[in-house]
PDB file of C-alpha atoms in Angstrom:
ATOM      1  CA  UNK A  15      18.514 -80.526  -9.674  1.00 39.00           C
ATOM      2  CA  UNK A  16      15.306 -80.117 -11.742  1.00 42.00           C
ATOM      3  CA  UNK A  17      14.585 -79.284 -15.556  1.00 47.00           C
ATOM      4  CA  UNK A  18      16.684 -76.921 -16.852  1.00 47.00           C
ATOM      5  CA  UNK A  19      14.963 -74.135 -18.995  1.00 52.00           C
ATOM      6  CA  UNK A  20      17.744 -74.336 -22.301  1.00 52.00           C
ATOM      7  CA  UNK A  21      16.498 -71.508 -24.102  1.00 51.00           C
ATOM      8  CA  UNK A  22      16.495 -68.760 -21.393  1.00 88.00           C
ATOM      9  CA  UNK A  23      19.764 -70.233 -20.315  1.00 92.00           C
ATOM     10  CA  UNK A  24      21.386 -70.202 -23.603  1.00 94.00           C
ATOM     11  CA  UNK A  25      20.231 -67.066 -24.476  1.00 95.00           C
ATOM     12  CA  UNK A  26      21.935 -64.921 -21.070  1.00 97.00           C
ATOM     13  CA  UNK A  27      25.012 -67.390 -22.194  1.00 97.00           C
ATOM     14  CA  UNK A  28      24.919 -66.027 -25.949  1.00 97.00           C
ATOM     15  CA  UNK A  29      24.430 -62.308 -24.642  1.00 97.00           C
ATOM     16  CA  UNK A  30      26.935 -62.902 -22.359  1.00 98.00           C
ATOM     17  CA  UNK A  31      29.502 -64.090 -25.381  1.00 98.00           C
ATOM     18  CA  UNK A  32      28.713 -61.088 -27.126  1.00 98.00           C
ATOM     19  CA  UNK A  33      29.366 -58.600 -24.445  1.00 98.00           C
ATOM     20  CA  UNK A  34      32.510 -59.958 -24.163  1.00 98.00           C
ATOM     21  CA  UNK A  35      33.684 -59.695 -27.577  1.00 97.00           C
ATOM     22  CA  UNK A  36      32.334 -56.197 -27.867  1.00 97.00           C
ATOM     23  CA  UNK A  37      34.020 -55.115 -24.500  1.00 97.00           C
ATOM     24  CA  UNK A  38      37.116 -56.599 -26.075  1.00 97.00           C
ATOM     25  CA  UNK A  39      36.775 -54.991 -29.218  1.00 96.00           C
ATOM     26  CA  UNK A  40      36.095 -51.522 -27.941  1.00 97.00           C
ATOM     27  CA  UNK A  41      39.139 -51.990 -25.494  1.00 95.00           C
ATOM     28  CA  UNK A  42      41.621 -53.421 -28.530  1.00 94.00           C
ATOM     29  CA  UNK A  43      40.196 -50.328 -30.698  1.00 94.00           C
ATOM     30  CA  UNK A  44      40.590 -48.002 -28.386  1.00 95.00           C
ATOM     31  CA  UNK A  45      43.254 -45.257 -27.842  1.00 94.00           C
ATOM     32  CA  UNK A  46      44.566 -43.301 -24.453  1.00 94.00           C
ATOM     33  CA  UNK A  47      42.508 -39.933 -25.779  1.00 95.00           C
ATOM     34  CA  UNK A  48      39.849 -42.397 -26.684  1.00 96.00           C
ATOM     35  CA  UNK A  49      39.480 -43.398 -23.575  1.00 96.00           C
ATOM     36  CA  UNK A  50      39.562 -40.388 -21.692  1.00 95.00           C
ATOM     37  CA  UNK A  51      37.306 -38.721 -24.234  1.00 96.00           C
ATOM     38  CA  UNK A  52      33.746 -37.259 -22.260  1.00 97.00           C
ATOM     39  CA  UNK A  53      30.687 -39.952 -23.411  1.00 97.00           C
ATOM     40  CA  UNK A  54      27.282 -39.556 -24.337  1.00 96.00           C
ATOM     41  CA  UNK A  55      24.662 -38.707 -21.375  1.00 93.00           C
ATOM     42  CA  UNK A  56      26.868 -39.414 -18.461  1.00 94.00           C
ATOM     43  CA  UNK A  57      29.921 -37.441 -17.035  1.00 93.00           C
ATOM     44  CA  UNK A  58      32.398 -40.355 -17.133  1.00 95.00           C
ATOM     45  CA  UNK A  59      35.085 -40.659 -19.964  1.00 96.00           C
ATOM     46  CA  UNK A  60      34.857 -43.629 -21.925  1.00 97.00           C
ATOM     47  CA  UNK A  61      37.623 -45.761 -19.919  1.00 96.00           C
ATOM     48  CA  UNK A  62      35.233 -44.933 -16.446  1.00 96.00           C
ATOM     49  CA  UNK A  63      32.010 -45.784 -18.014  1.00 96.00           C
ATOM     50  CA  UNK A  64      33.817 -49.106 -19.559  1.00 97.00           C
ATOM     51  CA  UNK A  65      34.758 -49.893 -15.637  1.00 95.00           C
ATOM     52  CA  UNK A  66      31.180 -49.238 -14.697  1.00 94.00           C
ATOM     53  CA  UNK A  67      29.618 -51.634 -17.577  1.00 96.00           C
ATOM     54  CA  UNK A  68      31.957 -54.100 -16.153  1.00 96.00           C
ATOM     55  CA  UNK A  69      30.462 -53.690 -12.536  1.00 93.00           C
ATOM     56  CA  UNK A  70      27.264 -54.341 -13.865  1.00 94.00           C
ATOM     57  CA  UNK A  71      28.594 -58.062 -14.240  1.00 97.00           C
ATOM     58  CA  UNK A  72      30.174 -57.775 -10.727  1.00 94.00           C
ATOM     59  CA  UNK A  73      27.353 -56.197  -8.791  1.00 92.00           C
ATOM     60  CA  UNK A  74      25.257 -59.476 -10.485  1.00 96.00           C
ATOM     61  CA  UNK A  75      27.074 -61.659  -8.168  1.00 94.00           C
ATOM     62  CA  UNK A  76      26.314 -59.875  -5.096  1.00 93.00           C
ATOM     63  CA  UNK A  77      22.625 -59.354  -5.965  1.00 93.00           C
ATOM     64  CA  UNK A  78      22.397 -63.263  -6.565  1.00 96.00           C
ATOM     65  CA  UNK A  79      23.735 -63.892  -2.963  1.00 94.00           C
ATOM     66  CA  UNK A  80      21.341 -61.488  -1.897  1.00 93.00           C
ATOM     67  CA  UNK A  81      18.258 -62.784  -3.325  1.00 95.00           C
ATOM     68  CA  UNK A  82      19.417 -66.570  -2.158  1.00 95.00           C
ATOM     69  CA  UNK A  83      18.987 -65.270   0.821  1.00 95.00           C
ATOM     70  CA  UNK A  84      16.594 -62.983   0.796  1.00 95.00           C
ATOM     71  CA  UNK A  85      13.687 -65.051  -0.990  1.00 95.00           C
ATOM     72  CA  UNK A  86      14.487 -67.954   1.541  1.00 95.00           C
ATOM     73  CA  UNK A  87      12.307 -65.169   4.597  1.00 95.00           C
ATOM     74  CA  UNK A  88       8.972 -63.258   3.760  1.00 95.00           C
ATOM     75  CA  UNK A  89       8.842 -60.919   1.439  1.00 93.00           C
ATOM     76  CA  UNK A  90       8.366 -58.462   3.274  1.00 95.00           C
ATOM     77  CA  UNK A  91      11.506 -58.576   4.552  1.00 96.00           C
ATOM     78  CA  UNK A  92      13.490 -57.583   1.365  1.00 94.00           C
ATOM     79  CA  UNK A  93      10.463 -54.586   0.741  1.00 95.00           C
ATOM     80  CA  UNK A  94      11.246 -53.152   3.473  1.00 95.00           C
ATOM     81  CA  UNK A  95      15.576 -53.503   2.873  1.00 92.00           C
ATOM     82  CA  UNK A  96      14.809 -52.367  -0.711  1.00 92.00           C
ATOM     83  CA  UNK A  97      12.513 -49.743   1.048  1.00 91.00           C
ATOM     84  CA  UNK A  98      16.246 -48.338   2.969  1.00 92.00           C
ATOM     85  CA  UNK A  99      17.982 -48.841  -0.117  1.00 89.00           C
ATOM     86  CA  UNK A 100      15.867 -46.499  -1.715  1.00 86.00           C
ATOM     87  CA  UNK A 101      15.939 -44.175   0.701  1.00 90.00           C
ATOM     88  CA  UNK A 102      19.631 -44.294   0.384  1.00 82.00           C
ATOM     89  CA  UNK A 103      19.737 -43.480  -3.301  1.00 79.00           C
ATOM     90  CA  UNK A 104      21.642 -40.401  -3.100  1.00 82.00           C
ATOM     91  CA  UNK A 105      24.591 -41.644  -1.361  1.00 81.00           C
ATOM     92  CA  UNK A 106      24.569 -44.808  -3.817  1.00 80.00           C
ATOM     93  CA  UNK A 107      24.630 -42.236  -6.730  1.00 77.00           C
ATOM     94  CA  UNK A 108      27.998 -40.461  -5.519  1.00 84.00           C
ATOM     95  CA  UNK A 109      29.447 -44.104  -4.506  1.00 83.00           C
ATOM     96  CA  UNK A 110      28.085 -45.029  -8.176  1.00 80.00           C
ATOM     97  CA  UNK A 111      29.500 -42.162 -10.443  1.00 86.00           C
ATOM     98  CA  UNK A 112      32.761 -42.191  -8.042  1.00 82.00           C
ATOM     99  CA  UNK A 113      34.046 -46.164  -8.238  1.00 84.00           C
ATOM    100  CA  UNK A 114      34.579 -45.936 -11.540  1.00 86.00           C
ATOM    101  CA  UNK A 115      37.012 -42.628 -11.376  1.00 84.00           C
ATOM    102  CA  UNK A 116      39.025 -44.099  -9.086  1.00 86.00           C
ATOM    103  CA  UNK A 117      38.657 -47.675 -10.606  1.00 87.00           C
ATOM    104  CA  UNK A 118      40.221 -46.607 -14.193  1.00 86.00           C
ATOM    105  CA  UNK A 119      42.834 -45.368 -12.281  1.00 86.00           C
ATOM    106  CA  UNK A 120      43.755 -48.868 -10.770  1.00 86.00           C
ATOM    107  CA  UNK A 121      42.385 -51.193 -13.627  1.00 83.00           C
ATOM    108  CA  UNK A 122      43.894 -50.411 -17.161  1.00 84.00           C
ATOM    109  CA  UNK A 123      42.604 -51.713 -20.256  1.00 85.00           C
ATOM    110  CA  UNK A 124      43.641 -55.222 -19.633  1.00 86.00           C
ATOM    111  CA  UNK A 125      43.075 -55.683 -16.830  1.00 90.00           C
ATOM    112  CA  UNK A 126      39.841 -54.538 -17.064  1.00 93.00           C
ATOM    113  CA  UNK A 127      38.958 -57.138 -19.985  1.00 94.00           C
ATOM    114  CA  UNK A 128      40.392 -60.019 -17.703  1.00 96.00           C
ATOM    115  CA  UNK A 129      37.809 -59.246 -14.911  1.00 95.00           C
ATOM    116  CA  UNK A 130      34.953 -59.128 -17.454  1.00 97.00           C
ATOM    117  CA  UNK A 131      36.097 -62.682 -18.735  1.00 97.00           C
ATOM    118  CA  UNK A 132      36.598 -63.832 -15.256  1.00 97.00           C
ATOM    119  CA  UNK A 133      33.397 -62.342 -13.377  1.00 97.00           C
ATOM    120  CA  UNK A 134      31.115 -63.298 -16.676  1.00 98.00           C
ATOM    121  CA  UNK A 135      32.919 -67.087 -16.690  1.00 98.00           C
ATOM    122  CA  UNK A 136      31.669 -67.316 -13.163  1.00 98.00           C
ATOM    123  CA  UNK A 137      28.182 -66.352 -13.421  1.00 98.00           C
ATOM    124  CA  UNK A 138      27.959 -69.118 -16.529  1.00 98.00           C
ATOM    125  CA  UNK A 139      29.387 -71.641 -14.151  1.00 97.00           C
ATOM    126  CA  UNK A 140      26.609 -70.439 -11.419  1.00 97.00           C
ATOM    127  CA  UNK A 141      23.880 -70.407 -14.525  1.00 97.00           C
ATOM    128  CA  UNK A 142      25.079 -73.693 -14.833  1.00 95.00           C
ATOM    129  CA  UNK A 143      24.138 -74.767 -12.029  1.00 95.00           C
ATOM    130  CA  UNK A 144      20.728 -73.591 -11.493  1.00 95.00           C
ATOM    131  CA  UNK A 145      17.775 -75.360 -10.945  1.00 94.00           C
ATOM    132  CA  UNK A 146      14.413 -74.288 -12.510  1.00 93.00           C
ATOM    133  CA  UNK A 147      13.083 -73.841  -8.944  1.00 94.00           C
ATOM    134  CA  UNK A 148      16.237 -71.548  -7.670  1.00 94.00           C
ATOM    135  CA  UNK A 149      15.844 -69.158 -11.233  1.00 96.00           C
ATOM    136  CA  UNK A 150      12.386 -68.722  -9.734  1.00 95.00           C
ATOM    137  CA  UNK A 151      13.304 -67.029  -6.318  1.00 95.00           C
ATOM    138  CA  UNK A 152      14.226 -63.153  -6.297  1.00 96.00           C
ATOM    139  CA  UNK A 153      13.158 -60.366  -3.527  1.00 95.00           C
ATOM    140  CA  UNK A 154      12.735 -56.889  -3.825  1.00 96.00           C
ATOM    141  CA  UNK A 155      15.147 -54.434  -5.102  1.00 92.00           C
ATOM    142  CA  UNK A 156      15.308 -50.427  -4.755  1.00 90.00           C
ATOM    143  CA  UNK A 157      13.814 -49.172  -7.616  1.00 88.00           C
ATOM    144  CA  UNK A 158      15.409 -45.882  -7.543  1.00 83.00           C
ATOM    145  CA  UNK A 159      18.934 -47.369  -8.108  1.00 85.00           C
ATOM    146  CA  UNK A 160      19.009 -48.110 -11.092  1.00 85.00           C
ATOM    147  CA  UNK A 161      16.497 -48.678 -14.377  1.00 87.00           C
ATOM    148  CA  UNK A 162      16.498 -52.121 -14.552  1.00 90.00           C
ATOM    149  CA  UNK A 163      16.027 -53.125 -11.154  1.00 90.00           C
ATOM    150  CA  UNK A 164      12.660 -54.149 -11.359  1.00 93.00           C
ATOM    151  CA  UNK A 165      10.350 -54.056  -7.994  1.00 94.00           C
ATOM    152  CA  UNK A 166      10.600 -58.051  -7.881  1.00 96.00           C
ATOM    153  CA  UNK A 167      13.027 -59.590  -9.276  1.00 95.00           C
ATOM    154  CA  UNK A 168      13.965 -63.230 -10.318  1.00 96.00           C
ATOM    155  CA  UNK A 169      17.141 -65.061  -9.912  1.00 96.00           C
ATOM    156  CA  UNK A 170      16.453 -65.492 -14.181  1.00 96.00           C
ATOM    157  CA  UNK A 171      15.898 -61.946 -14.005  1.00 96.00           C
ATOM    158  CA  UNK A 172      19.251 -61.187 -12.123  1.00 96.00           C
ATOM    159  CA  UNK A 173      21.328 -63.183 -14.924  1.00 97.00           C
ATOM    160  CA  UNK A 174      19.627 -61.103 -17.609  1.00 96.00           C
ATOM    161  CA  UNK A 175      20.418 -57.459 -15.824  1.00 96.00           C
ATOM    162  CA  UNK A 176      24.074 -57.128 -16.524  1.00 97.00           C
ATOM    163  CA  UNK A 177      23.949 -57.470 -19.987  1.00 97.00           C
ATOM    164  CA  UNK A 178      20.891 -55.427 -20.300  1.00 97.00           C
ATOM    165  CA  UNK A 179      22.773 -52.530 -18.307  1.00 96.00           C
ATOM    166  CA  UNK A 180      26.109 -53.392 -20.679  1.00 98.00           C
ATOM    167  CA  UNK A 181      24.303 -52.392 -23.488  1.00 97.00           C
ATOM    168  CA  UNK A 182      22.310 -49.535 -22.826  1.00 96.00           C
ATOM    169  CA  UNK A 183      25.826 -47.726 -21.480  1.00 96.00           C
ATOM    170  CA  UNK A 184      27.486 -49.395 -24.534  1.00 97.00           C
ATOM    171  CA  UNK A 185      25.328 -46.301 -26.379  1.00 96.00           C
ATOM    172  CA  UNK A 186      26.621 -43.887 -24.453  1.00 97.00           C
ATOM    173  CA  UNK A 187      30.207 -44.631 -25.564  1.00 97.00           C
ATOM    174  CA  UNK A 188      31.920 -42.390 -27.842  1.00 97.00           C
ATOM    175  CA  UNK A 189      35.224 -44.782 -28.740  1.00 93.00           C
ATOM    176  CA  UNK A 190      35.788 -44.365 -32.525  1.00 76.00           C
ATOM    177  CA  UNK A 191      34.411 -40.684 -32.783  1.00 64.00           C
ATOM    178  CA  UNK A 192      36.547 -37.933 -33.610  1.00 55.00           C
ATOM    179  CA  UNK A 193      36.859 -35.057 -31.603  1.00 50.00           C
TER     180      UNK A 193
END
């Protein structure tokens, strides 16, 4: 394995720690009408967009298999499948806004904190494992799919999107607010 960047590394862990206890939090503090009440900016309830913040940390594991195998052929290869993906953005939307309707349905509360501590202990265990050369590697990712997919994107980059996408929905929650 080579160097290990600690700083970068430590930082995605800390962020990582703090999503957690904030997911937590908002789940402990949060009621039945809570949950089901509309949020800010999207047309989920609270408990749906919670499931979605957690499949930001899920979809990170995918994307990391993807882009081990991706950045291992030319890049043009992953332009072009991020070039489909793309083109597929309005099916991904309904497939997007829909997993988490049905999701909240199967995954309650707790359940739904156990997969965050479970998916986000695995991608620390991967982290952990990283060599300076592998956090270099990425491919190209559609664009249109979501606002932090970046055109290129690292493996480094890849362990910094979930909790970049965890907090910009945690704004859009409305747990705590009357009404």
């Amino acid at each position: 394995m080579g160097e290990r960047s600690a700083w970068d590394r430590q930082a995605v862990l800390d962020d990582y720690a703090r999503a957690r206890r904030t997911f937590h939090a908002l789940l402990d503090g949060a009621t039945p009408a809570g949950l089901a009440r509309p949020t800010n900016g999207t047309r989920w309830s609270n408990g749906q967009l919670l499931w979605h913040m957690l499949f930001g940390y899920v979809v990170t594991r995918v994307l990391l298999g993807l882009a081990r195998v991706f950045s291992r052929l030319p890049r043009s290869v992953s332009k072009g499948f991020a070039g489909v993906l793309n083109a597929g953005t309005r099916p991904f939307d309904a497939i997007n806004y829909l997993g988490p309707c049905a999701a909240v349905k199967v995954f309650g509360p707790r359940r739904t904190g156990i997969a965050l501590d479970r998916i986000t202990g695995s991608l620390e265990r991967r982290l952990a494992e990283e060599s300076e050369h592998d956090l270099a590697r990425g491919m190209h990712y559609p664009v249109r799919w979501d606002p932090f997919f970046k055109d290129f994107m690292t493996l480094a980059d890849l362990y910094r999107y979930p909790t970049r996408h965890f907090d910009f929905h945690h704004r859009q929650l409305t747990l705590g607010e009357r009404g």
